[in-house]
PDB file of C-alpha atoms in Angstrom:
ATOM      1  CA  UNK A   1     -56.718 -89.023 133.147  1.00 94.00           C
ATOM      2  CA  UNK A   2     -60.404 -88.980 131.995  1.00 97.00           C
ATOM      3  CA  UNK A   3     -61.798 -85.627 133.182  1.00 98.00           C
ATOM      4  CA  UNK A   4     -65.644 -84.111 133.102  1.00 98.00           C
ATOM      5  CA  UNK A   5     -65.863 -80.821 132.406  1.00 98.00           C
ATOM      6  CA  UNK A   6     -69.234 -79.828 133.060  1.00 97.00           C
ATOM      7  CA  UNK A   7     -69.655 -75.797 131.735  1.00 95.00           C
ATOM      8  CA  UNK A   8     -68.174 -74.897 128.709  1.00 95.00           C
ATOM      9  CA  UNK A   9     -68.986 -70.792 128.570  1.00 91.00           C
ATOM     10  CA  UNK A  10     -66.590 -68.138 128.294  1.00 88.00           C
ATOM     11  CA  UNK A  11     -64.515 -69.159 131.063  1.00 93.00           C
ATOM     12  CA  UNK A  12     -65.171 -72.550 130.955  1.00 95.00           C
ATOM     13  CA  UNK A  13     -63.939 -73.245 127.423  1.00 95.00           C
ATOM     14  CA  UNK A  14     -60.454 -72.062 127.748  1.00 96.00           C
ATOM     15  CA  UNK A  15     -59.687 -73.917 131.076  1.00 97.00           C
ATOM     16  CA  UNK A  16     -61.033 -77.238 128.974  1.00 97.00           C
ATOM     17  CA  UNK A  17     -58.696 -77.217 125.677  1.00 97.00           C
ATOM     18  CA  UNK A  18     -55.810 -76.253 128.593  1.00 97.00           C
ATOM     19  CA  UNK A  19     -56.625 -79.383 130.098  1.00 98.00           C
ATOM     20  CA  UNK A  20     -56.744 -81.098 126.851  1.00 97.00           C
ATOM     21  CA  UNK A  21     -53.601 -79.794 125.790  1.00 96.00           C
ATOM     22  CA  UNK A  22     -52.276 -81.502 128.480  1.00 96.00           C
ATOM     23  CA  UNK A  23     -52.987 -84.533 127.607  1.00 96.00           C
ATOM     24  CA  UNK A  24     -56.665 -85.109 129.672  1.00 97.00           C
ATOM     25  CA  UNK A  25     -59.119 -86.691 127.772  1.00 97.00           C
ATOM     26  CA  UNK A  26     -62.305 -84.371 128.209  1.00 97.00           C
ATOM     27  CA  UNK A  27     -65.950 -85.809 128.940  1.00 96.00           C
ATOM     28  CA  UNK A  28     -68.619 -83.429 128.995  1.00 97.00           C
ATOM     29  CA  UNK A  29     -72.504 -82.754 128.543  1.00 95.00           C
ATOM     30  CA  UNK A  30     -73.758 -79.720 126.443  1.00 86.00           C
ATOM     31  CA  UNK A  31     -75.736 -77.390 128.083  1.00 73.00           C
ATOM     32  CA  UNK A  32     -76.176 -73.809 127.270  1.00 76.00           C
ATOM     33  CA  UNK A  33     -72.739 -73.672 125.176  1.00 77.00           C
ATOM     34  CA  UNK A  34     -71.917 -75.401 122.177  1.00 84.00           C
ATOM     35  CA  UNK A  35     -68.902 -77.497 121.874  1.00 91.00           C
ATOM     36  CA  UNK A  36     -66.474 -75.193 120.768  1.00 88.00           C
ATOM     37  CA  UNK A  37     -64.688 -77.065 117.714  1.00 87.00           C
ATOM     38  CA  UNK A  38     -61.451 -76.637 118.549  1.00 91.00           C
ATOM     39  CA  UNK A  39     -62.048 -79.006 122.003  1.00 93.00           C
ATOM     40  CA  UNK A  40     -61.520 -82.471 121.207  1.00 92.00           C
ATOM     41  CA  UNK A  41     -63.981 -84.029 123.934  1.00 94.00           C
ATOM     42  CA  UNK A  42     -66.676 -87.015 124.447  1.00 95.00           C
ATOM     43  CA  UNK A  43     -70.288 -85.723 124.302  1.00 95.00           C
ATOM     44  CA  UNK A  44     -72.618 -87.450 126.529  1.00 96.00           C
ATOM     45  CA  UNK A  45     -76.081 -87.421 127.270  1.00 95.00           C
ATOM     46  CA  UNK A  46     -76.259 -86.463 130.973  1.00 97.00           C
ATOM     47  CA  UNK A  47     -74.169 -84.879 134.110  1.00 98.00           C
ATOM     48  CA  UNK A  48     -74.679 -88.628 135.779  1.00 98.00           C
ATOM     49  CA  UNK A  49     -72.876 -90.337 132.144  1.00 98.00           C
ATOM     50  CA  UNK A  50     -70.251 -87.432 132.855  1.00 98.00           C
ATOM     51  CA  UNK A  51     -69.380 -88.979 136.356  1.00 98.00           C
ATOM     52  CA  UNK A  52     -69.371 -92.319 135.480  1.00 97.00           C
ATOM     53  CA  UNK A  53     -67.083 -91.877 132.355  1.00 95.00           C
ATOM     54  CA  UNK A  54     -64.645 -89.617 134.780  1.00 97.00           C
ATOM     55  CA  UNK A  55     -61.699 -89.740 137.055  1.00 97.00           C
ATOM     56  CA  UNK A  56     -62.598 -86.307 138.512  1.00 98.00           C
ATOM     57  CA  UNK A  57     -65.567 -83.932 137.270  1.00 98.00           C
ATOM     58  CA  UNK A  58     -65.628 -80.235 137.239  1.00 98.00           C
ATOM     59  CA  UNK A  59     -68.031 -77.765 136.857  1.00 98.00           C
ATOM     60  CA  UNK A  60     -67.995 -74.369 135.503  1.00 97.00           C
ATOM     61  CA  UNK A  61     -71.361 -72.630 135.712  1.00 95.00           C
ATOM     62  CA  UNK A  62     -72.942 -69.111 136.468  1.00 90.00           C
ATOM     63  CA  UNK A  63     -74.663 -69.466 139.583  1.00 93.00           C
ATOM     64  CA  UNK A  64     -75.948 -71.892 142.568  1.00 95.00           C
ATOM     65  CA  UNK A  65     -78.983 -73.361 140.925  1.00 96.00           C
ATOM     66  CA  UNK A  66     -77.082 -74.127 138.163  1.00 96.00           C
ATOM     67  CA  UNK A  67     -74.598 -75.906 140.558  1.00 98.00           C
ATOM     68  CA  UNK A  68     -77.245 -77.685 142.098  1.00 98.00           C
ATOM     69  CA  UNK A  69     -79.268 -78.797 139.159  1.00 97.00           C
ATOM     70  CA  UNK A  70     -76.104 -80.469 137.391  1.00 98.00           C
ATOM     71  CA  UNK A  71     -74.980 -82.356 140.718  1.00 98.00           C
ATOM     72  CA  UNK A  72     -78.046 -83.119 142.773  1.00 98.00           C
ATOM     73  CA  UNK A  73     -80.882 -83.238 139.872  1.00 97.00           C
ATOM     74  CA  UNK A  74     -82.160 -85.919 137.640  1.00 97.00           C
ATOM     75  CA  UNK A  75     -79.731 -87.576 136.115  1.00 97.00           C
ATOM     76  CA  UNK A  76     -77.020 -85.281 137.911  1.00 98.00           C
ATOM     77  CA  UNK A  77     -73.353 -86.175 138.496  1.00 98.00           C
ATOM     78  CA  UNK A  78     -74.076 -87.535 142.302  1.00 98.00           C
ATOM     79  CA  UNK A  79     -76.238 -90.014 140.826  1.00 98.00           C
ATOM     80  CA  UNK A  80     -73.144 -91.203 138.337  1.00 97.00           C
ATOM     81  CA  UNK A  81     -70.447 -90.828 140.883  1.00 98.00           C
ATOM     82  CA  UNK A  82     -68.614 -93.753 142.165  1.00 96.00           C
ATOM     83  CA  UNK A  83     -66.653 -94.054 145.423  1.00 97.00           C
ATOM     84  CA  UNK A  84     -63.394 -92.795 145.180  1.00 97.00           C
ATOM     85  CA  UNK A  85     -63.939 -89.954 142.665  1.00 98.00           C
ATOM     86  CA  UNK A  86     -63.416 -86.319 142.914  1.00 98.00           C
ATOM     87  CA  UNK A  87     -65.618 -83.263 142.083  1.00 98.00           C
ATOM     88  CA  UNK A  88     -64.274 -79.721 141.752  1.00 98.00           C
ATOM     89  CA  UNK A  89     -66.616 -77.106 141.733  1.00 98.00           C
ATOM     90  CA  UNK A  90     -65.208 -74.074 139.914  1.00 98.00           C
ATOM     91  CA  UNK A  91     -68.257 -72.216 139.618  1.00 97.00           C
ATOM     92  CA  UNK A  92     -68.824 -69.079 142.286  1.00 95.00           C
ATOM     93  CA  UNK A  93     -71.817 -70.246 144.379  1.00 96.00           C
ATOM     94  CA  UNK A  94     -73.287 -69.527 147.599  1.00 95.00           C
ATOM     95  CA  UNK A  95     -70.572 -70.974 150.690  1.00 95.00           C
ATOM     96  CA  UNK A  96     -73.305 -72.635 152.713  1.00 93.00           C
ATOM     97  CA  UNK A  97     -74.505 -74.671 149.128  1.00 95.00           C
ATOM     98  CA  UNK A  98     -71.322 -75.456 149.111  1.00 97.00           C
ATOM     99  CA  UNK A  99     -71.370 -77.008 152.109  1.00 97.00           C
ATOM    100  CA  UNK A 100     -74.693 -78.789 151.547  1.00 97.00           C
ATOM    101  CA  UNK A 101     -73.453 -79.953 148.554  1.00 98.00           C
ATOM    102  CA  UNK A 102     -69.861 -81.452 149.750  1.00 98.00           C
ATOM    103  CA  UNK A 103     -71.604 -83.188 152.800  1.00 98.00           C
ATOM    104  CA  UNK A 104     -74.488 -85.380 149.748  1.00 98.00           C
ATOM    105  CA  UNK A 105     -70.593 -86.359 148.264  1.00 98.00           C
ATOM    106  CA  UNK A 106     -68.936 -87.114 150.836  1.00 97.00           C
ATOM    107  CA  UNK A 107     -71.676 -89.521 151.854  1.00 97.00           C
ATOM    108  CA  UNK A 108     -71.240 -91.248 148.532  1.00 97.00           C
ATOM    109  CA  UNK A 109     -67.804 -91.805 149.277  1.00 98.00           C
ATOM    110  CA  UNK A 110     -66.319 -89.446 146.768  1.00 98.00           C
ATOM    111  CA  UNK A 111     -63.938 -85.888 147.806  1.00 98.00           C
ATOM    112  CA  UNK A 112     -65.111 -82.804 146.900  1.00 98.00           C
ATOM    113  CA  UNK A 113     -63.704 -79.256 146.422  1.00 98.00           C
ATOM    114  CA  UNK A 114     -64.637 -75.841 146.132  1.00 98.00           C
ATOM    115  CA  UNK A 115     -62.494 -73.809 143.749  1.00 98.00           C
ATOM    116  CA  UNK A 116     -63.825 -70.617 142.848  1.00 97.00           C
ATOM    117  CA  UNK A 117     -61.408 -68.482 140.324  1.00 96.00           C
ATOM    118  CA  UNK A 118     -60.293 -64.731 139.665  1.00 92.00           C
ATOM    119  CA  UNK A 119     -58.814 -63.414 136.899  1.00 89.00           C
ATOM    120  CA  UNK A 120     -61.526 -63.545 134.292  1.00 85.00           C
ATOM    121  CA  UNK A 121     -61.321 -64.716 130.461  1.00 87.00           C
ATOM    122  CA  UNK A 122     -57.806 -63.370 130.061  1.00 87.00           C
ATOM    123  CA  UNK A 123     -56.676 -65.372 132.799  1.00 93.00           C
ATOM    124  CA  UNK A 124     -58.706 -68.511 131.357  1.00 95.00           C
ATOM    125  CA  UNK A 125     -57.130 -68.015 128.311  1.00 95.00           C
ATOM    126  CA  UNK A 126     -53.284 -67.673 129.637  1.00 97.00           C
ATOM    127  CA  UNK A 127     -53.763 -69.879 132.125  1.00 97.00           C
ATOM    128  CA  UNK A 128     -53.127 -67.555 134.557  1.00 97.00           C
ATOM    129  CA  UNK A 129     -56.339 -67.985 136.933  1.00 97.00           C
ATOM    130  CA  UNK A 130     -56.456 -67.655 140.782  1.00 97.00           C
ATOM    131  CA  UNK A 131     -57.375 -70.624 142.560  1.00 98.00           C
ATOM    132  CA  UNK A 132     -59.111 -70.684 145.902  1.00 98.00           C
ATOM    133  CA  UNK A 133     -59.794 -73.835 147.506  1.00 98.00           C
ATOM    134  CA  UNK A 134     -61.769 -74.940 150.033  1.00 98.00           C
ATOM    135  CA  UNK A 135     -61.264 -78.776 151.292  1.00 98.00           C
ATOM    136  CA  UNK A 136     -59.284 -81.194 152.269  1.00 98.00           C
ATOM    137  CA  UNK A 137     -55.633 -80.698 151.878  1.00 98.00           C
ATOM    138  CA  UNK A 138     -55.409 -84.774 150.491  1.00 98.00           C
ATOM    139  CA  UNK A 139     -58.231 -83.781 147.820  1.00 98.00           C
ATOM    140  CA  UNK A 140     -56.234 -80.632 146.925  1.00 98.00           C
ATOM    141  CA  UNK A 141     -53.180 -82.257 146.526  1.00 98.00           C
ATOM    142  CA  UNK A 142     -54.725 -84.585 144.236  1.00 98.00           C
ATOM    143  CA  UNK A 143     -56.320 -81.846 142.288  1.00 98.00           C
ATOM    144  CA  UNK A 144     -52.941 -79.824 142.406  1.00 98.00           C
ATOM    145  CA  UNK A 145     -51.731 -80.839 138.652  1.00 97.00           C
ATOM    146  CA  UNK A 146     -54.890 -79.878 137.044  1.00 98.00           C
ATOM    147  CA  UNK A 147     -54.987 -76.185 138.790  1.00 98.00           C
ATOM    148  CA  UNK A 148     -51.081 -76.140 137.820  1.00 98.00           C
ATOM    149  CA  UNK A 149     -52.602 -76.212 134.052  1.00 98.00           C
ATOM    150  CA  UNK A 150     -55.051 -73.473 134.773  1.00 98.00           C
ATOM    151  CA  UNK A 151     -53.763 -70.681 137.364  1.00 98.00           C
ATOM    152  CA  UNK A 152     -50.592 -69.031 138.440  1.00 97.00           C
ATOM    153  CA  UNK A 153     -51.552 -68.540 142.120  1.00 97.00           C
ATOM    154  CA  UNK A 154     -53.294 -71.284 143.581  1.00 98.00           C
ATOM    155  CA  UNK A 155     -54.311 -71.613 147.405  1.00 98.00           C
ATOM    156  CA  UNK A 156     -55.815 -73.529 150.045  1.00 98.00           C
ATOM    157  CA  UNK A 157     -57.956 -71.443 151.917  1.00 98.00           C
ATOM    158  CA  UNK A 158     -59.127 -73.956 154.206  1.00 97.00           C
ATOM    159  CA  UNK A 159     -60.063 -77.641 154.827  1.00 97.00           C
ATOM    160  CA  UNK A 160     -63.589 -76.879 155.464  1.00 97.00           C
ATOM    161  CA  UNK A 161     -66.072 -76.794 152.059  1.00 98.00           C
ATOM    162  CA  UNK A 162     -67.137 -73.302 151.529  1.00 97.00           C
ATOM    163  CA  UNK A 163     -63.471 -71.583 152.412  1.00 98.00           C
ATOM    164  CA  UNK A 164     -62.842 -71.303 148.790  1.00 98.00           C
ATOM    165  CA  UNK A 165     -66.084 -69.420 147.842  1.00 97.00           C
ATOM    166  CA  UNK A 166     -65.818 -67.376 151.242  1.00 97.00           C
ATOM    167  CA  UNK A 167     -62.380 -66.191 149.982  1.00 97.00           C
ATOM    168  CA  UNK A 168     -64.000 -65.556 145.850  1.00 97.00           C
ATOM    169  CA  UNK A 169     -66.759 -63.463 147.947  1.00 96.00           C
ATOM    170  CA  UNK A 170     -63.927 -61.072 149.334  1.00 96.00           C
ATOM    171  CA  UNK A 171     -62.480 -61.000 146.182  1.00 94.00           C
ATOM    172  CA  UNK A 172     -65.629 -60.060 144.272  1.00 95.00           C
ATOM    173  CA  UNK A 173     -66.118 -57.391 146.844  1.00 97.00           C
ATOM    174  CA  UNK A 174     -62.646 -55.851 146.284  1.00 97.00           C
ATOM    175  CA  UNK A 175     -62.877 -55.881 142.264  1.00 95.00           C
ATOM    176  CA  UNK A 176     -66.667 -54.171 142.718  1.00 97.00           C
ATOM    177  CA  UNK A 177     -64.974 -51.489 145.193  1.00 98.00           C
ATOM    178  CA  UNK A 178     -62.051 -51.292 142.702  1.00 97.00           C
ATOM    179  CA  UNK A 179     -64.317 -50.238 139.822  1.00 97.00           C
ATOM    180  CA  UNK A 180     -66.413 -48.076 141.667  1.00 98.00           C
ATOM    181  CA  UNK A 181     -63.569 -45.830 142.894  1.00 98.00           C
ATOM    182  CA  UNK A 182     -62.171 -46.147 139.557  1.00 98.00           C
ATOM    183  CA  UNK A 183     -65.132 -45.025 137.792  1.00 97.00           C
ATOM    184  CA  UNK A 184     -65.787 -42.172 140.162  1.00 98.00           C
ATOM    185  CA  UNK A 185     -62.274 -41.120 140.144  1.00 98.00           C
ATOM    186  CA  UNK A 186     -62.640 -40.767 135.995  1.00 98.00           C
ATOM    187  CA  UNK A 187     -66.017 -39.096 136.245  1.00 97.00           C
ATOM    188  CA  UNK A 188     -64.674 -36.994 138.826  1.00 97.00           C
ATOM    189  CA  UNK A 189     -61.482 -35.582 136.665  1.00 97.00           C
ATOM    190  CA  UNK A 190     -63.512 -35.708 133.378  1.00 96.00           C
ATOM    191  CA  UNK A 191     -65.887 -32.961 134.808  1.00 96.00           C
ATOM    192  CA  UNK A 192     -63.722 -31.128 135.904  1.00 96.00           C
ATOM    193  CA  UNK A 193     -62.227 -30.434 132.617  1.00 95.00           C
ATOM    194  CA  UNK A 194     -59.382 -32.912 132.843  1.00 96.00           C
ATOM    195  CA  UNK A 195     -58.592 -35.859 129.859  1.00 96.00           C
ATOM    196  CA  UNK A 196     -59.531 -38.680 132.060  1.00 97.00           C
ATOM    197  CA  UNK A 197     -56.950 -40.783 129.547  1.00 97.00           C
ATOM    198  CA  UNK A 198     -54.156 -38.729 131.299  1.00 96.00           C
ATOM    199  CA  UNK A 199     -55.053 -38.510 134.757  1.00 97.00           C
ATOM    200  CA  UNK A 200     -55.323 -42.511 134.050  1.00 97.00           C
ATOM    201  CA  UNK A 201     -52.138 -42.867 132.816  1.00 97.00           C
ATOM    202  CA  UNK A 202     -50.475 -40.423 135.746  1.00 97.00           C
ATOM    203  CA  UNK A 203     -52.667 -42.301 138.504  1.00 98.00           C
ATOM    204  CA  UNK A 204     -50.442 -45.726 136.554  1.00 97.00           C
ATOM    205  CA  UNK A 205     -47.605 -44.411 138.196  1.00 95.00           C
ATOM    206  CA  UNK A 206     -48.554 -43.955 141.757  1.00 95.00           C
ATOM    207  CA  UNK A 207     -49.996 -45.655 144.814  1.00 97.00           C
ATOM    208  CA  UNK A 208     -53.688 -45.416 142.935  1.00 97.00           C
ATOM    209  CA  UNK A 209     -51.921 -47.756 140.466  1.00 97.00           C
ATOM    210  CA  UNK A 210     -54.369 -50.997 140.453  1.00 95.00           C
ATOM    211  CA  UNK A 211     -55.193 -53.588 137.975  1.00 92.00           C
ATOM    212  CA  UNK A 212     -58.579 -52.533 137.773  1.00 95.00           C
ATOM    213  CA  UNK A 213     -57.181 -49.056 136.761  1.00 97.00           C
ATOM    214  CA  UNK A 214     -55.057 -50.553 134.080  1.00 96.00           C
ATOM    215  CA  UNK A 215     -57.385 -52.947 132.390  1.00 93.00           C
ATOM    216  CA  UNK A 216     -61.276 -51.314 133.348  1.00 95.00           C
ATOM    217  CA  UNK A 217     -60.078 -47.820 133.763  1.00 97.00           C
ATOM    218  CA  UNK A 218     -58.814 -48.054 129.872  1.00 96.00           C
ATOM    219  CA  UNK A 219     -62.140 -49.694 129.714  1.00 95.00           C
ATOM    220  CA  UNK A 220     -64.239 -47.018 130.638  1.00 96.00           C
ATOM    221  CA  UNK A 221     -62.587 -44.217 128.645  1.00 96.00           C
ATOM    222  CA  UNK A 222     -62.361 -46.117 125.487  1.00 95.00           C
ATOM    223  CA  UNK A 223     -66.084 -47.243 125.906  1.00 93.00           C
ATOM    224  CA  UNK A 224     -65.227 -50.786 125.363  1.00 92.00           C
ATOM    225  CA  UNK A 225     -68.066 -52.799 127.142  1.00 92.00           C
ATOM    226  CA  UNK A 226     -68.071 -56.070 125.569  1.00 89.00           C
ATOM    227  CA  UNK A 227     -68.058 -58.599 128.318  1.00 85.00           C
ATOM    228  CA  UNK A 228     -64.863 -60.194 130.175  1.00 80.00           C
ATOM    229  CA  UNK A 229     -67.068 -60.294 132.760  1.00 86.00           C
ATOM    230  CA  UNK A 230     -71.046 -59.441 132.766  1.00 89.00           C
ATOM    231  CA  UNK A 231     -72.037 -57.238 134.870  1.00 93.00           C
ATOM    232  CA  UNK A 232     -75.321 -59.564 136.065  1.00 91.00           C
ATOM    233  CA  UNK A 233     -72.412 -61.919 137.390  1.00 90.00           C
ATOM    234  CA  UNK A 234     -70.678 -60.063 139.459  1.00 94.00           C
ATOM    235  CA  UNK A 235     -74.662 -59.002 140.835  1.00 95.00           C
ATOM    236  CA  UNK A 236     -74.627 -62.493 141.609  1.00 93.00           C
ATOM    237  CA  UNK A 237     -71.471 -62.538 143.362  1.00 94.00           C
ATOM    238  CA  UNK A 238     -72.144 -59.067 145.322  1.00 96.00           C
ATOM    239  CA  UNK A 239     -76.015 -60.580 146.388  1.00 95.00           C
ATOM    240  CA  UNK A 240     -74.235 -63.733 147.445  1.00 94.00           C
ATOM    241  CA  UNK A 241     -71.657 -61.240 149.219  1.00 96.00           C
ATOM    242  CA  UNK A 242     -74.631 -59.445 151.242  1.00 96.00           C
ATOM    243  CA  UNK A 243     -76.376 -62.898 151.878  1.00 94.00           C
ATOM    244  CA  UNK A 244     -73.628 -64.163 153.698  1.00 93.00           C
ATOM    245  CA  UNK A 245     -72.906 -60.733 155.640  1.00 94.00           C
ATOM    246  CA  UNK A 246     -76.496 -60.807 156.705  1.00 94.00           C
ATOM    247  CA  UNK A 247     -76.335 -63.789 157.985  1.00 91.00           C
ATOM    248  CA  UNK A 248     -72.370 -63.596 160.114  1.00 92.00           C
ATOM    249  CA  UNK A 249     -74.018 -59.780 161.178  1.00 95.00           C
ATOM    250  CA  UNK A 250     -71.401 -58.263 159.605  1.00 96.00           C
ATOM    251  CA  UNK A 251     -71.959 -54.756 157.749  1.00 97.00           C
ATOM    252  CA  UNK A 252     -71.003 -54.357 154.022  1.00 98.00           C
ATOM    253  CA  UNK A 253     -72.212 -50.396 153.446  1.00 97.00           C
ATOM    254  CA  UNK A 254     -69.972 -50.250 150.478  1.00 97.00           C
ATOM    255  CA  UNK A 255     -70.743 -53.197 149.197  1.00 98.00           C
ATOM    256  CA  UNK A 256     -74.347 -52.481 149.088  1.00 97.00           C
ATOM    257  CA  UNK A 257     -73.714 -49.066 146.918  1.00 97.00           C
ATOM    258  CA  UNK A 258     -71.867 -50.774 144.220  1.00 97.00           C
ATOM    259  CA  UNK A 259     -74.348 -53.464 143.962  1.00 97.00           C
ATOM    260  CA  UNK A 260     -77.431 -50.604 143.443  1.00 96.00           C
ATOM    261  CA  UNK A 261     -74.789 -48.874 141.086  1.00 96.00           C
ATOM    262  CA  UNK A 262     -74.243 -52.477 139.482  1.00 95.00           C
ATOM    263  CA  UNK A 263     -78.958 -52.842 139.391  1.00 94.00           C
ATOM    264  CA  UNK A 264     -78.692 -49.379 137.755  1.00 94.00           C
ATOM    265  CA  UNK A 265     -76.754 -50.214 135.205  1.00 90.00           C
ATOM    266  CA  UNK A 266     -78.233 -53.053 134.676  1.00 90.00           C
ATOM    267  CA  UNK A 267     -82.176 -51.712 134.301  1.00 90.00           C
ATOM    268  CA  UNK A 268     -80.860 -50.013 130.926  1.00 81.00           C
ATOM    269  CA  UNK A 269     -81.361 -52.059 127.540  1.00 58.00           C
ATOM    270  CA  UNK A 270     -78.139 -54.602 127.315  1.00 65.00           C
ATOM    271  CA  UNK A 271     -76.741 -53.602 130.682  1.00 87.00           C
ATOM    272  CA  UNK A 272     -76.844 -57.135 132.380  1.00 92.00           C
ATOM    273  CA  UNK A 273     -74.808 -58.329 129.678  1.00 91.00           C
ATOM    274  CA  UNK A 274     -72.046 -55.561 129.422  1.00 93.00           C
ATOM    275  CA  UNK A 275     -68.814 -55.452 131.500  1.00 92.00           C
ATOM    276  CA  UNK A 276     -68.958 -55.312 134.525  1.00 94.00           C
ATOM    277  CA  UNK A 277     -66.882 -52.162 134.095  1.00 95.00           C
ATOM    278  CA  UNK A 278     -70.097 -50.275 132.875  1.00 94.00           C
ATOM    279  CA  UNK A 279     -70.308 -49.709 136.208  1.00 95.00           C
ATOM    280  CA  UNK A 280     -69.440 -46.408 135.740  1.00 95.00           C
ATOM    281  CA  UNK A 281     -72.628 -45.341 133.143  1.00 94.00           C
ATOM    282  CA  UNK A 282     -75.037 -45.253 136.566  1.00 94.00           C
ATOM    283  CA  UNK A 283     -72.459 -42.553 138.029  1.00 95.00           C
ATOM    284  CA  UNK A 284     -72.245 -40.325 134.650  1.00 95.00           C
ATOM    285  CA  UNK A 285     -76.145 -40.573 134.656  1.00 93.00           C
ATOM    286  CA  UNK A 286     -75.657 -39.449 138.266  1.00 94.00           C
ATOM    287  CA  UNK A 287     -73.210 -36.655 137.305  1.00 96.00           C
ATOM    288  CA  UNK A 288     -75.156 -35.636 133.711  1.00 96.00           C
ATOM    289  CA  UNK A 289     -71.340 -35.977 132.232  1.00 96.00           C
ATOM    290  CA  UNK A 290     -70.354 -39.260 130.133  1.00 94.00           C
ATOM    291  CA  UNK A 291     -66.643 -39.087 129.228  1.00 90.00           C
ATOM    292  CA  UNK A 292     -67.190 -39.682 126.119  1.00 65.00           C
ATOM    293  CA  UNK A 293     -68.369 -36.509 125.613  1.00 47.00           C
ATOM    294  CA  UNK A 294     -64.901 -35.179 125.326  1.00 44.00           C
ATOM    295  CA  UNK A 295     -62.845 -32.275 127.645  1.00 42.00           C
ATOM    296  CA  UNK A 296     -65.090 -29.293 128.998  1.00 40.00           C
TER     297      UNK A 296
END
């Protein structure tokens, strides 16, 4: 089938030539990434020529502005969409947007799902995403082949728009907590004289084991900060996070530390564009100890 494919960044890209591969021909609109030259895709002028050129039209961008701007604004995809279609937001945006969004849609006659993903560019890249969904169960079933070429666990959270970003919040909250205990465990062990390489490989083999451990803890000790994902992202996700609690009255004290650990970080020259694992430089400042100043 024809397929838009509106967001073609570091997670975005991937998921397209997957899609491709399969045999989708790709329609998209270039907007802060190039084409990358390996996708073999139609280049329109405009997120409206996207929808009318396309079966079903997903996007794949940063934050809820963005979102908005490409679906709702001039010359956006509501404006191209035809009864009958489908739109897939991929993006991870504010739940109650979401909402707004699906509702302007679903008044034009066309289906609309939220499906926010986990897993970051290594899962774009093997196909190995997780897929949250929010919508109806018809709509997902339709979708179901294309997430099948993207992700390895794929779920319907719920048949009302904004499930599927409620459930990407809880999981942005978990991977911020994740790196934060990581990060202080590592600071913790390196100042105490400990090789923070071997306590992380002996914490592998226990009930700290985590992936977070595995992938950002070998992050942190090798000082490899390049971004999988930035840290002003997962900012996004954590405000988005604290938003929402503030507004179901629900408390989030943990959540609110990593997120002023994640603003420290990202005050310093470069920091909003580094891993989000570079979490951990606001707790050596903290501690006046950086691993990689060897064992004490």
């Amino acid at each position: 089938m024809k397929i838009g494919f509106i967001g073609l960044g570091v997670m975005g890209a991937p998921m397209a030539r997957h899609l491709a591969g399969a045999g989708h021909e790709i329609v998209t609109v270039l907007n802060r990434s190039p084409l990358p030259k390996d996708l073999r895709a139609a280049v329109v002028a405009s997120p409206a020529e996207v929808a009318r050129g396309s079966e079903i039209v997903i996007t794949m961008l940063p934050d809820t502005l963005d979102v908005e701007r490409v679906l709702l604004g001039p010359n956006g995809v509501l404006e191209g969409i035809s009864a009958g279609r489908l739109v897939i937001d991929m993006s991870s945006i504010s739940p109650i947007a979401t909402a707004e969004f699906a509702a302007k849609f679903r008044q034009a006659g066309a289906g609309y799902l939220d499906a926010p993903v986990s897993g970051g560019e290594v899962g774009a890249k093997a196909a190995s995403l997780t897929i949250m969904v929010g919508g109806l169960a018809a709509e997902f079933e339709r979708a179901r082949p294309i997430f099948e070429r993207l992700a390895k666990n794929i779920t319907l959270i719920g048949e009302k728009n904004g499930a599927g970003q409620t459930c990407k919040i809880a999981n942005q909250i978990i991977v911020a907590l994740n790196i934060e205990a990581v990060a202080e465990a590592l600071v913790f062990a390196s100042k105490a004289g400990c090789d923070p390489a071997k306590v992380r490989s002996a914490l592998m083999g226990g009930f700290a084991s985590s992936r977070v451990l595995e992938v950002h803890g070998e992050r942190m000790i090798a000082r490899t900060f390049a971004p999988g994902f930035r840290i002003r992202l997962h900012q996004k996700d954590l405000n988005l996070a604290l938003e929402s609690a503030r507004a179901l009255g629900v408390a989030l004290p943990s959540t609110a530390t990593a997120q002023q650990l994640m603003h420290a970080c990202s005050a310093r020259a470069g920091g909003p564009e580094a891993d989000h694992s570079s979490l951990i430089r606001a707790l050596e400042i903290l501690s006046d100890h950086e691993l990689s100043n060897g064992k004490e």
